[in-house]
PDB file of C-alpha atoms and ligand atoms in Angstrom:
ATOM      1  CA  MET A   1      -0.025  -0.132  -0.075  1.00  0.00           C
ATOM      2  CA  LEU A   2       1.721   3.172  -1.464  1.00  0.00           C
ATOM      3  CA  LEU A   3      -0.565   6.079   0.082  1.00  0.00           C
ATOM      4  CA  LYS A   4      -1.833   3.970   4.052  1.00  0.00           C
ATOM      5  CA  GLY A   5      -3.333   6.710   5.450  1.00  0.00           C
ATOM      6  CA  LYS A   6      -2.880   9.891   2.752  1.00  0.00           C
ATOM      7  CA  ALA A   7      -5.991  10.849   1.183  1.00  0.00           C
ATOM      8  CA  ALA A   8      -5.990  12.496  -2.572  1.00  0.00           C
ATOM      9  CA  VAL A   9      -7.115  15.190  -3.887  1.00  0.00           C
ATOM     10  CA  ILE A  10      -8.384  14.594  -8.683  1.00  0.00           C
ATOM     11  CA  SER A  11      -9.670  16.834 -10.307  1.00  0.00           C
ATOM     12  CA  GLY A  12     -10.960  15.943 -13.665  1.00  0.00           C
ATOM     13  CA  ALA A  13     -11.389  12.275 -12.439  1.00  0.00           C
ATOM     14  CA  ALA A  14     -16.138  12.182 -13.477  1.00  0.00           C
ATOM     15  CA  SER A  15     -15.254  11.323 -17.456  1.00  0.00           C
ATOM     16  CA  PRO A  16     -15.109   6.830 -16.407  1.00  0.00           C
ATOM     17  CA  ARG A  17     -12.490   6.018 -19.300  1.00  0.00           C
ATOM     18  CA  GLY A  18     -10.424   9.545 -18.091  1.00  0.00           C
ATOM     19  CA  ILE A  19      -6.831   9.360 -16.331  1.00  0.00           C
ATOM     20  CA  GLY A  20      -8.401  10.919 -13.822  1.00  0.00           C
ATOM     21  CA  ARG A  21     -10.488   8.151 -12.725  1.00  0.00           C
ATOM     22  CA  SER A  22      -8.425   6.318 -12.890  1.00  0.00           C
ATOM     23  CA  THR A  23      -5.571   7.632 -10.880  1.00  0.00           C
ATOM     24  CA  ALA A  24      -8.416   7.935  -8.523  1.00  0.00           C
ATOM     25  CA  THR A  25      -8.804   4.180  -8.965  1.00  0.00           C
ATOM     26  CA  LEU A  26      -5.604   3.583  -8.145  1.00  0.00           C
ATOM     27  CA  MET A  27      -5.079   5.675  -5.539  1.00  0.00           C
ATOM     28  CA  ALA A  28      -7.804   3.755  -3.418  1.00  0.00           C
ATOM     29  CA  GLU A  29      -6.062   0.322  -4.333  1.00  0.00           C
ATOM     30  CA  GLN A  30      -2.706   2.081  -2.572  1.00  0.00           C
ATOM     31  CA  GLY A  31      -4.646   2.808   0.636  1.00  0.00           C
ATOM     32  CA  ALA A  32      -5.352   6.156   0.219  1.00  0.00           C
ATOM     33  CA  ARG A  33      -8.869   8.321   0.439  1.00  0.00           C
ATOM     34  CA  ILE A  34      -9.531  10.093  -2.504  1.00  0.00           C
ATOM     35  CA  ALA A  35     -11.839  13.364  -3.261  1.00  0.00           C
ATOM     36  CA  ILE A  36     -12.627  13.470  -6.869  1.00  0.00           C
ATOM     37  CA  LEU A  37     -12.951  16.949  -7.936  1.00  0.00           C
ATOM     38  CA  ASP A  38     -15.388  17.373 -11.323  1.00  0.00           C
ATOM     39  CA  LEU A  39     -17.479  19.896 -13.573  1.00  0.00           C
ATOM     40  CA  ASP A  40     -21.121  18.385 -12.128  1.00  0.00           C
ATOM     41  CA  GLU A  41     -21.569  17.361  -8.789  1.00  0.00           C
ATOM     42  CA  GLY A  42     -23.711  14.260  -9.620  1.00  0.00           C
ATOM     43  CA  GLN A  43     -21.060  12.545 -11.519  1.00  0.00           C
ATOM     44  CA  ALA A  44     -17.930  13.508  -8.912  1.00  0.00           C
ATOM     45  CA  ARG A  45     -20.312  11.819  -6.598  1.00  0.00           C
ATOM     46  CA  ASP A  46     -21.108   9.055  -8.617  1.00  0.00           C
ATOM     47  CA  ALA A  47     -17.198   8.610  -9.541  1.00  0.00           C
ATOM     48  CA  ALA A  48     -15.972   8.619  -6.180  1.00  0.00           C
ATOM     49  CA  ALA A  49     -19.330   6.454  -4.484  1.00  0.00           C
ATOM     50  CA  SER A  50     -18.156   3.712  -7.571  1.00  0.00           C
ATOM     51  CA  LEU A  51     -14.275   3.979  -5.955  1.00  0.00           C
ATOM     52  CA  GLY A  52     -16.181   3.337  -1.980  1.00  0.00           C
ATOM     53  CA  PRO A  53     -17.673   4.850   0.871  1.00  0.00           C
ATOM     54  CA  GLU A  54     -15.248   6.347   2.331  1.00  0.00           C
ATOM     55  CA  HIS A  55     -14.222   8.276  -0.721  1.00  0.00           C
ATOM     56  CA  ILE A  56     -16.255  11.369  -1.838  1.00  0.00           C
ATOM     57  CA  GLY A  57     -17.327  13.697  -5.654  1.00  0.00           C
ATOM     58  CA  LEU A  58     -17.379  17.464  -5.849  1.00  0.00           C
ATOM     59  CA  ALA A  59     -18.382  19.791  -7.718  1.00  0.00           C
ATOM     60  CA  CYS A  60     -15.890  22.267  -8.625  1.00  0.00           C
ATOM     61  CA  ASN A  61     -14.260  24.371 -11.629  1.00  0.00           C
ATOM     62  CA  VAL A  62     -11.108  24.579 -12.040  1.00  0.00           C
ATOM     63  CA  ALA A  63     -10.858  28.284 -13.979  1.00  0.00           C
ATOM     64  CA  ASP A  64     -12.994  29.766 -10.902  1.00  0.00           C
ATOM     65  CA  LEU A  65     -10.762  30.593  -7.493  1.00  0.00           C
ATOM     66  CA  ASP A  66     -13.371  30.781  -5.920  1.00  0.00           C
ATOM     67  CA  ALA A  67     -14.804  27.385  -6.381  1.00  0.00           C
ATOM     68  CA  CYS A  68     -10.888  26.055  -5.769  1.00  0.00           C
ATOM     69  CA  LYS A  69     -10.998  27.169  -2.148  1.00  0.00           C
ATOM     70  CA  LYS A  70     -14.532  26.460  -1.595  1.00  0.00           C
ATOM     71  CA  ALA A  71     -13.495  23.165  -2.349  1.00  0.00           C
ATOM     72  CA  ALA A  72     -10.475  23.047  -0.259  1.00  0.00           C
ATOM     73  CA  ALA A  73     -12.153  23.531   2.230  1.00  0.00           C
ATOM     74  CA  GLU A  74     -14.520  21.295   2.312  1.00  0.00           C
ATOM     75  CA  VAL A  75     -12.532  18.541   1.353  1.00  0.00           C
ATOM     76  CA  THR A  76      -9.862  19.345   4.098  1.00  0.00           C
ATOM     77  CA  GLU A  77     -12.968  19.687   6.455  1.00  0.00           C
ATOM     78  CA  VAL A  78     -14.088  16.406   5.917  1.00  0.00           C
ATOM     79  CA  PHE A  79     -10.600  14.378   5.338  1.00  0.00           C
ATOM     80  CA  GLY A  80      -9.133  16.820   8.164  1.00  0.00           C
ATOM     81  CA  LYS A  81      -5.508  17.389   5.775  1.00  0.00           C
ATOM     82  CA  VAL A  82      -4.484  17.374   2.042  1.00  0.00           C
ATOM     83  CA  ASP A  83      -1.380  14.952   0.590  1.00  0.00           C
ATOM     84  CA  VAL A  84      -1.870  14.893  -2.309  1.00  0.00           C
ATOM     85  CA  LEU A  85      -3.288  17.539  -5.466  1.00  0.00           C
ATOM     86  CA  CYS A  86      -3.217  15.802  -8.690  1.00  0.00           C
ATOM     87  CA  ASN A  87      -4.382  18.323 -10.968  1.00  0.00           C
ATOM     88  CA  ILE A  88      -5.264  16.240 -14.254  1.00  0.00           C
ATOM     89  CA  ALA A  89      -8.652  18.433 -15.842  1.00  0.00           C
ATOM     90  CA  GLY A  90      -8.388  19.269 -19.035  1.00  0.00           C
ATOM     91  CA  ILE A  91      -9.941  19.762 -22.365  1.00  0.00           C
ATOM     92  CA  THR A  92      -8.559  20.218 -26.286  1.00  0.00           C
ATOM     93  CA  GLN A  93      -9.875  20.687 -29.737  1.00  0.00           C
ATOM     94  CA  PRO A  94      -8.322  20.358 -32.660  1.00  0.00           C
ATOM     95  CA  VAL A  95      -7.502  23.081 -34.632  1.00  0.00           C
ATOM     96  CA  LYS A  96      -4.878  25.326 -36.440  1.00  0.00           C
ATOM     97  CA  THR A  97      -3.220  28.406 -35.336  1.00  0.00           C
ATOM     98  CA  LEU A  98      -5.155  30.207 -37.592  1.00  0.00           C
ATOM     99  CA  ASP A  99      -8.184  28.977 -36.508  1.00  0.00           C
ATOM    100  CA  ILE A 100      -8.411  29.931 -32.826  1.00  0.00           C
ATOM    101  CA  GLY A 101     -10.721  32.875 -31.849  1.00  0.00           C
ATOM    102  CA  PRO A 102     -10.038  35.103 -28.552  1.00  0.00           C
ATOM    103  CA  ALA A 103     -12.798  32.295 -26.509  1.00  0.00           C
ATOM    104  CA  ASP A 104     -10.597  29.173 -27.526  1.00  0.00           C
ATOM    105  CA  TRP A 105      -7.651  31.234 -26.618  1.00  0.00           C
ATOM    106  CA  ASP A 106      -9.329  31.519 -22.686  1.00  0.00           C
ATOM    107  CA  ARG A 107     -10.976  28.161 -22.637  1.00  0.00           C
ATOM    108  CA  ILE A 108      -7.796  25.914 -23.363  1.00  0.00           C
ATOM    109  CA  LEU A 109      -5.447  28.439 -21.210  1.00  0.00           C
ATOM    110  CA  ASP A 110      -8.587  28.445 -18.515  1.00  0.00           C
ATOM    111  CA  VAL A 111      -9.218  25.573 -17.872  1.00  0.00           C
ATOM    112  CA  ASN A 112      -5.735  23.308 -18.633  1.00  0.00           C
ATOM    113  CA  LEU A 113      -3.496  26.805 -17.287  1.00  0.00           C
ATOM    114  CA  ARG A 114      -5.377  28.644 -15.291  1.00  0.00           C
ATOM    115  CA  GLY A 115      -6.666  25.928 -13.214  1.00  0.00           C
ATOM    116  CA  VAL A 116      -3.598  24.654 -12.096  1.00  0.00           C
ATOM    117  CA  LEU A 117      -2.297  28.105 -10.305  1.00  0.00           C
ATOM    118  CA  TYR A 118      -5.686  28.413  -9.023  1.00  0.00           C
ATOM    119  CA  LEU A 119      -6.099  24.705  -7.248  1.00  0.00           C
ATOM    120  CA  SER A 120      -3.018  24.850  -6.581  1.00  0.00           C
ATOM    121  CA  GLN A 121      -3.472  28.161  -4.866  1.00  0.00           C
ATOM    122  CA  ALA A 122      -5.887  26.613  -2.872  1.00  0.00           C
ATOM    123  CA  PHE A 123      -4.353  23.378  -1.419  1.00  0.00           C
ATOM    124  CA  ILE A 124      -1.209  24.686  -0.682  1.00  0.00           C
ATOM    125  CA  PRO A 125      -1.941  26.553   2.944  1.00  0.00           C
ATOM    126  CA  HIS A 126      -3.285  23.311   3.792  1.00  0.00           C
ATOM    127  CA  MET A 127      -0.032  21.975   3.063  1.00  0.00           C
ATOM    128  CA  ARG A 128       1.769  23.541   4.782  1.00  0.00           C
ATOM    129  CA  GLU A 129       0.811  23.797   7.411  1.00  0.00           C
ATOM    130  CA  ASN A 130       0.338  20.467   7.104  1.00  0.00           C
ATOM    131  CA  GLY A 131       4.096  19.812   7.487  1.00  0.00           C
ATOM    132  CA  GLY A 132       4.016  18.567   3.229  1.00  0.00           C
ATOM    133  CA  GLY A 133       2.368  16.963   0.257  1.00  0.00           C
ATOM    134  CA  SER A 134       2.613  16.617  -3.241  1.00  0.00           C
ATOM    135  CA  ILE A 135       1.294  17.935  -6.238  1.00  0.00           C
ATOM    136  CA  ILE A 136       1.317  16.745  -9.446  1.00  0.00           C
ATOM    137  CA  CYS A 137       0.691  18.464 -12.466  1.00  0.00           C
ATOM    138  CA  MET A 138      -1.016  17.319 -16.065  1.00  0.00           C
ATOM    139  CA  SER A 139       0.752  18.629 -18.610  1.00  0.00           C
ATOM    140  CA  SER A 140       1.502  16.782 -22.461  1.00  0.00           C
ATOM    141  CA  VAL A 141       4.099  15.361 -25.427  1.00  0.00           C
ATOM    142  CA  SER A 142       1.772  18.070 -27.046  1.00  0.00           C
ATOM    143  CA  ALA A 143       3.976  20.629 -24.631  1.00  0.00           C
ATOM    144  CA  GLN A 144       7.602  19.152 -25.081  1.00  0.00           C
ATOM    145  CA  ARG A 145       7.404  18.540 -29.409  1.00  0.00           C
ATOM    146  CA  GLY A 146       5.334  21.290 -30.386  1.00  0.00           C
ATOM    147  CA  GLY A 147       1.961  19.436 -30.712  1.00  0.00           C
ATOM    148  CA  GLY A 148       1.107  17.921 -33.788  1.00  0.00           C
ATOM    149  CA  ILE A 149      -0.728  15.057 -32.472  1.00  0.00           C
ATOM    150  CA  PHE A 150      -4.158  16.318 -32.048  1.00  0.00           C
ATOM    151  CA  GLY A 151      -4.573  19.620 -29.718  1.00  0.00           C
ATOM    152  CA  GLY A 152      -4.327  22.999 -31.563  1.00  0.00           C
ATOM    153  CA  PRO A 153      -1.528  25.627 -30.422  1.00  0.00           C
ATOM    154  CA  HIS A 154      -3.191  26.983 -27.855  1.00  0.00           C
ATOM    155  CA  TYR A 155      -3.301  23.466 -25.682  1.00  0.00           C
ATOM    156  CA  SER A 156       0.463  23.290 -26.081  1.00  0.00           C
ATOM    157  CA  ALA A 157       0.655  26.410 -25.160  1.00  0.00           C
ATOM    158  CA  ALA A 158      -1.486  26.249 -22.303  1.00  0.00           C
ATOM    159  CA  LYS A 159       0.037  22.592 -21.689  1.00  0.00           C
ATOM    160  CA  ALA A 160       4.246  23.849 -22.054  1.00  0.00           C
ATOM    161  CA  GLY A 161       2.981  26.946 -19.707  1.00  0.00           C
ATOM    162  CA  VAL A 162       1.988  23.705 -17.363  1.00  0.00           C
ATOM    163  CA  LEU A 163       5.171  22.748 -16.993  1.00  0.00           C
ATOM    164  CA  GLY A 164       6.922  26.456 -15.904  1.00  0.00           C
ATOM    165  CA  LEU A 165       4.267  26.952 -13.267  1.00  0.00           C
ATOM    166  CA  ALA A 166       5.291  23.557 -12.035  1.00  0.00           C
ATOM    167  CA  LYS A 167       8.724  24.267 -12.281  1.00  0.00           C
ATOM    168  CA  ALA A 168       8.942  27.428 -10.400  1.00  0.00           C
ATOM    169  CA  MET A 169       5.858  25.966  -7.945  1.00  0.00           C
ATOM    170  CA  ALA A 170       8.609  23.133  -6.592  1.00  0.00           C
ATOM    171  CA  ARG A 171      11.607  25.973  -6.447  1.00  0.00           C
ATOM    172  CA  GLU A 172       9.872  27.526  -4.225  1.00  0.00           C
ATOM    173  CA  PHE A 173       7.624  25.306  -1.689  1.00  0.00           C
ATOM    174  CA  GLY A 174      10.376  23.095  -1.728  1.00  0.00           C
ATOM    175  CA  PRO A 175      11.025  24.183   1.416  1.00  0.00           C
ATOM    176  CA  ASP A 176       7.327  23.660   2.628  1.00  0.00           C
ATOM    177  CA  GLY A 177       7.564  20.141   1.993  1.00  0.00           C
ATOM    178  CA  ILE A 178       5.264  20.374  -0.486  1.00  0.00           C
ATOM    179  CA  ARG A 179       6.992  18.355  -3.758  1.00  0.00           C
ATOM    180  CA  ILE A 180       5.754  19.513  -7.320  1.00  0.00           C
ATOM    181  CA  ASN A 181       6.107  17.883 -10.558  1.00  0.00           C
ATOM    182  CA  CYS A 182       5.143  16.869 -14.143  1.00  0.00           C
ATOM    183  CA  VAL A 183       3.125  13.984 -16.243  1.00  0.00           C
ATOM    184  CA  THR A 184       3.674  14.285 -19.711  1.00  0.00           C
ATOM    185  CA  PRO A 185       1.734  11.469 -21.579  1.00  0.00           C
ATOM    186  CA  GLY A 186       1.499  11.032 -25.241  1.00  0.00           C
ATOM    187  CA  LEU A 187      -1.490   9.714 -26.660  1.00  0.00           C
ATOM    188  CA  ILE A 188      -3.989   7.711 -23.842  1.00  0.00           C
ATOM    189  CA  GLN A 189      -7.145   6.633 -25.247  1.00  0.00           C
ATOM    190  CA  THR A 190      -9.962   8.350 -23.380  1.00  0.00           C
ATOM    191  CA  ASP A 191     -12.849  10.379 -24.267  1.00  0.00           C
ATOM    192  CA  ILE A 192     -11.142  13.673 -24.550  1.00  0.00           C
ATOM    193  CA  THR A 193     -10.499  13.591 -28.788  1.00  0.00           C
ATOM    194  CA  GLY A 194     -14.675  12.993 -28.633  1.00  0.00           C
ATOM    195  CA  ASP A 195     -14.717  11.423 -32.161  1.00  0.00           C
ATOM    196  CA  LYS A 196     -12.496  13.715 -33.833  1.00  0.00           C
ATOM    197  CA  LEU A 197      -9.567  10.968 -33.472  1.00  0.00           C
ATOM    198  CA  THR A 198     -10.284   8.836 -36.906  1.00  0.00           C
ATOM    199  CA  ASP A 199      -8.528   5.107 -37.346  1.00  0.00           C
ATOM    200  CA  ALA A 200      -6.300   6.540 -40.540  1.00  0.00           C
ATOM    201  CA  MET A 201      -4.958   8.973 -37.716  1.00  0.00           C
ATOM    202  CA  ARG A 202      -4.169   6.349 -34.714  1.00  0.00           C
ATOM    203  CA  ALA A 203      -2.795   3.751 -37.163  1.00  0.00           C
ATOM    204  CA  ASP A 204      -0.947   6.720 -38.399  1.00  0.00           C
ATOM    205  CA  ILE A 205       0.056   7.966 -35.256  1.00  0.00           C
ATOM    206  CA  ILE A 206       1.306   4.249 -34.069  1.00  0.00           C
ATOM    207  CA  LYS A 207       4.216   4.541 -36.725  1.00  0.00           C
ATOM    208  CA  GLY A 208       5.625   6.350 -34.624  1.00  0.00           C
ATOM    209  CA  ILE A 209       5.689   5.258 -31.361  1.00  0.00           C
ATOM    210  CA  PRO A 210       8.569   2.706 -30.492  1.00  0.00           C
ATOM    211  CA  LEU A 211       6.034   0.519 -27.735  1.00  0.00           C
ATOM    212  CA  SER A 212       3.613   0.184 -31.314  1.00  0.00           C
ATOM    213  CA  ARG A 213       0.815   1.325 -28.900  1.00  0.00           C
ATOM    214  CA  LEU A 214      -1.635   3.677 -27.598  1.00  0.00           C
ATOM    215  CA  GLY A 215      -1.037   5.101 -23.750  1.00  0.00           C
ATOM    216  CA  ASP A 216      -3.678   3.418 -21.369  1.00  0.00           C
ATOM    217  CA  ALA A 217      -5.765   5.114 -18.860  1.00  0.00           C
ATOM    218  CA  ARG A 218      -3.169   2.959 -16.316  1.00  0.00           C
ATOM    219  CA  ASP A 219      -0.247   3.793 -17.579  1.00  0.00           C
ATOM    220  CA  VAL A 220      -0.422   7.840 -16.791  1.00  0.00           C
ATOM    221  CA  ALA A 221      -1.750   6.740 -13.590  1.00  0.00           C
ATOM    222  CA  GLY A 222       1.447   5.034 -12.305  1.00  0.00           C
ATOM    223  CA  ALA A 223       3.067   7.691 -12.731  1.00  0.00           C
ATOM    224  CA  TYR A 224       0.450   9.425 -10.900  1.00  0.00           C
ATOM    225  CA  LEU A 225       1.107   6.689  -7.999  1.00  0.00           C
ATOM    226  CA  PHE A 226       4.714   6.601  -8.014  1.00  0.00           C
ATOM    227  CA  LEU A 227       5.298  10.900  -7.748  1.00  0.00           C
ATOM    228  CA  ALA A 228       2.119  11.201  -5.111  1.00  0.00           C
ATOM    229  CA  SER A 229       3.847   8.047  -3.605  1.00  0.00           C
ATOM    230  CA  ASP A 230       7.301   8.477  -0.824  1.00  0.00           C
ATOM    231  CA  LEU A 231       9.324   6.161  -3.936  1.00  0.00           C
ATOM    232  CA  ALA A 232       8.875  10.102  -4.327  1.00  0.00           C
ATOM    233  CA  SER A 233      10.560  11.308  -1.938  1.00  0.00           C
ATOM    234  CA  TYR A 234      13.273  14.023  -3.011  1.00  0.00           C
ATOM    235  CA  ILE A 235      11.671  14.251  -6.634  1.00  0.00           C
ATOM    236  CA  THR A 236      10.297  17.329  -6.822  1.00  0.00           C
ATOM    237  CA  GLY A 237      10.434  20.438  -9.930  1.00  0.00           C
ATOM    238  CA  ALA A 238      10.975  17.214 -12.465  1.00  0.00           C
ATOM    239  CA  VAL A 239       9.171  15.812 -16.089  1.00  0.00           C
ATOM    240  CA  ILE A 240       7.541  11.877 -16.601  1.00  0.00           C
ATOM    241  CA  ASP A 241       7.460  11.049 -19.796  1.00  0.00           C
ATOM    242  CA  VAL A 242       4.113   8.342 -20.305  1.00  0.00           C
ATOM    243  CA  ASN A 243       4.484   8.341 -24.509  1.00  0.00           C
ATOM    244  CA  GLY A 244       5.445   4.840 -25.241  1.00  0.00           C
ATOM    245  CA  GLY A 245       8.650   6.400 -26.729  1.00  0.00           C
ATOM    246  CA  MET A 246       7.377   9.128 -29.221  1.00  0.00           C
ATOM    247  CA  LEU A 247       9.229  11.300 -28.350  1.00  0.00           C
ATOM    248  CA  ILE A 248      12.597  10.449 -26.738  1.00  0.00           C
ATOM    249  CA  HIS A 249      14.651  13.227 -25.673  1.00  0.00           C
TER     250      HIS A 249
HETATM  251  P1  LIG B   1     -11.429  12.777 -19.467  1.00  0.00           P
HETATM  252  O1  LIG B   1     -12.014  13.960 -21.144  1.00  0.00           O
HETATM  253  O2  LIG B   1     -11.270  11.593 -20.037  1.00  0.00           O
HETATM  254  O3  LIG B   1     -11.041  14.135 -18.399  1.00  0.00           O
HETATM  255  C1  LIG B   1     -11.050  14.984 -18.216  1.00  0.00           C
HETATM  256  C2  LIG B   1     -11.225  15.227 -17.106  1.00  0.00           C
HETATM  257  O4  LIG B   1     -11.727  17.219 -16.671  1.00  0.00           O
HETATM  258  C3  LIG B   1     -13.083  15.379 -17.270  1.00  0.00           C
HETATM  259  O5  LIG B   1     -14.423  14.099 -16.174  1.00  0.00           O
HETATM  260  C4  LIG B   1     -13.927  16.113 -17.447  1.00  0.00           C
HETATM  261  O6  LIG B   1     -14.637  16.523 -16.524  1.00  0.00           O
HETATM  262  C5  LIG B   1     -13.107  16.815 -16.789  1.00  0.00           C
HETATM  263  N1  LIG B   1     -13.190  19.020 -16.544  1.00  0.00           N
HETATM  264  C6  LIG B   1     -13.110  19.464 -17.893  1.00  0.00           C
HETATM  265  N2  LIG B   1     -12.444  20.948 -17.589  1.00  0.00           N
HETATM  266  C7  LIG B   1     -13.075  21.203 -16.465  1.00  0.00           C
HETATM  267  C8  LIG B   1     -13.013  22.188 -15.306  1.00  0.00           C
HETATM  268  N3  LIG B   1     -13.686  22.938 -15.465  1.00  0.00           N
HETATM  269  N4  LIG B   1     -13.736  21.939 -13.808  1.00  0.00           N
HETATM  270  C9  LIG B   1     -12.813  21.055 -13.176  1.00  0.00           C
HETATM  271  N5  LIG B   1     -13.464  19.337 -13.986  1.00  0.00           N
HETATM  272  C10 LIG B   1     -12.911  19.520 -15.468  1.00  0.00           C
HETATM  273  O7  LIG B   1     -10.087  13.693 -20.605  1.00  0.00           O
HETATM  274  P2  LIG B   1      -8.461  12.518 -20.457  1.00  0.00           P
HETATM  275  O8  LIG B   1      -7.633  12.578 -21.229  1.00  0.00           O
HETATM  276  O9  LIG B   1      -8.220  11.953 -18.865  1.00  0.00           O
HETATM  277  O10 LIG B   1      -7.834  13.785 -20.275  1.00  0.00           O
HETATM  278  C11 LIG B   1      -7.106  14.619 -18.666  1.00  0.00           C
HETATM  279  C12 LIG B   1      -5.784  15.395 -19.091  1.00  0.00           C
HETATM  280  O11 LIG B   1      -4.472  14.438 -19.337  1.00  0.00           O
HETATM  281  C13 LIG B   1      -6.491  16.453 -19.482  1.00  0.00           C
HETATM  282  O12 LIG B   1      -5.660  17.744 -18.191  1.00  0.00           O
HETATM  283  C14 LIG B   1      -5.757  15.895 -20.416  1.00  0.00           C
HETATM  284  O13 LIG B   1      -5.016  17.738 -21.141  1.00  0.00           O
HETATM  285  C15 LIG B   1      -4.427  15.500 -20.976  1.00  0.00           C
HETATM  286  N6  LIG B   1      -4.299  14.475 -21.283  1.00  0.00           N
HETATM  287  C16 LIG B   1      -4.441  13.594 -22.026  1.00  0.00           C
HETATM  288  C17 LIG B   1      -3.774  13.410 -23.280  1.00  0.00           C
HETATM  289  C18 LIG B   1      -4.502  11.999 -23.614  1.00  0.00           C
HETATM  290  O14 LIG B   1      -3.454  11.587 -25.158  1.00  0.00           O
HETATM  291  N7  LIG B   1      -5.616  11.317 -23.778  1.00  0.00           N
HETATM  292  C19 LIG B   1      -2.387  13.257 -23.544  1.00  0.00           C
HETATM  293  C20 LIG B   1      -2.034  14.510 -23.105  1.00  0.00           C
HETATM  294  C21 LIG B   1      -2.299  15.059 -22.188  1.00  0.00           C
END
C-alpha cells in the first residue's frame, strides 16, 4: 500500500475512461482516501461512490478560484488533511493556429493552465500547515514536441505553461516540504478526443511509437501514483514522460 493513510484530491476524475478516474482508482487501491473534483456534482459523487464509501465527490470548476477555495475548505474539513493533489482536469481542441479564436484561447488556457494555478493556490496553504505534500500537474507531449498529435497550438501553449508553472512552484515550495512534478503523456485512449480521432489518424500515430500502441489511462495513473508516494520523496520539479517512446529526448 503506497498511499496508506493519505488523502488525495484529484481534479477531472469523473470521466469514466479518463486518466483522472484511473488515477483515483489506483490511488484508492493503494490505500488513499480520494476526493474527486469535477464540473458536475452528481457525476463527481457517483465516481467517488464507485471507489467506496470513504471517498467524496464535489463540484468544482478549476478555472474558478472561489470554487477551488470552497472545494479545498470542504475536503480539508472532511478528511482533516490533504497529502496529494493531482491536477488532471483538462480539455482540448484540434484546430490550427489561424482558426484559434479569442474564446477558444481563453477556454483552453483557463482550464488547462489557470486551473492548475487556482487549484494549487487553494490547497498549498493546507499542505504547508500539514508539513508538506505532493502536487502532480498534467502537461502533455504536445508541450514538448510542438503539438502535432491532437490538440491545437493553444493546447500546446497551455501545457507548456504548466511545465513552467510547476517547476517554479517546485522551487518556491520545496522548503515547505511540498514536492511539485509534472507528467507528460503521449496519446492516451480516453474520451477527450471525442469522435475526432479517426482510425487512419490512430494508425499513423502508432507508426511513430516504439512501444507500438497508444497509451491507456492506467499507464499514466502509475506515474501519478509513483510521484504521489514516498518512493518519490527526493523528486521535485521533474517531468515524467509516459508516451511509449513517441518522444525520446
Ligand atoms: P477526459 O475528457 O476523459 O477527462 C477530463 C476530465 O476533466 C473530465 O472528467 C472533465 O469533466 C473534467 N473537466 C473538464 N473541464 C473541467 C473544469 N473546468 N473543471 C473541472 N473538471 C473539468 O480526458 P483525459 O484524456 O482523461 O485527460 C485528462 C488530462 O490529461 C487532461 O488535462 C488532458 O489534457 C491530459 N492529457 C491527455 C492526453 C490523452 O491523450 N488523453 C494526453 C496528454 C495529456
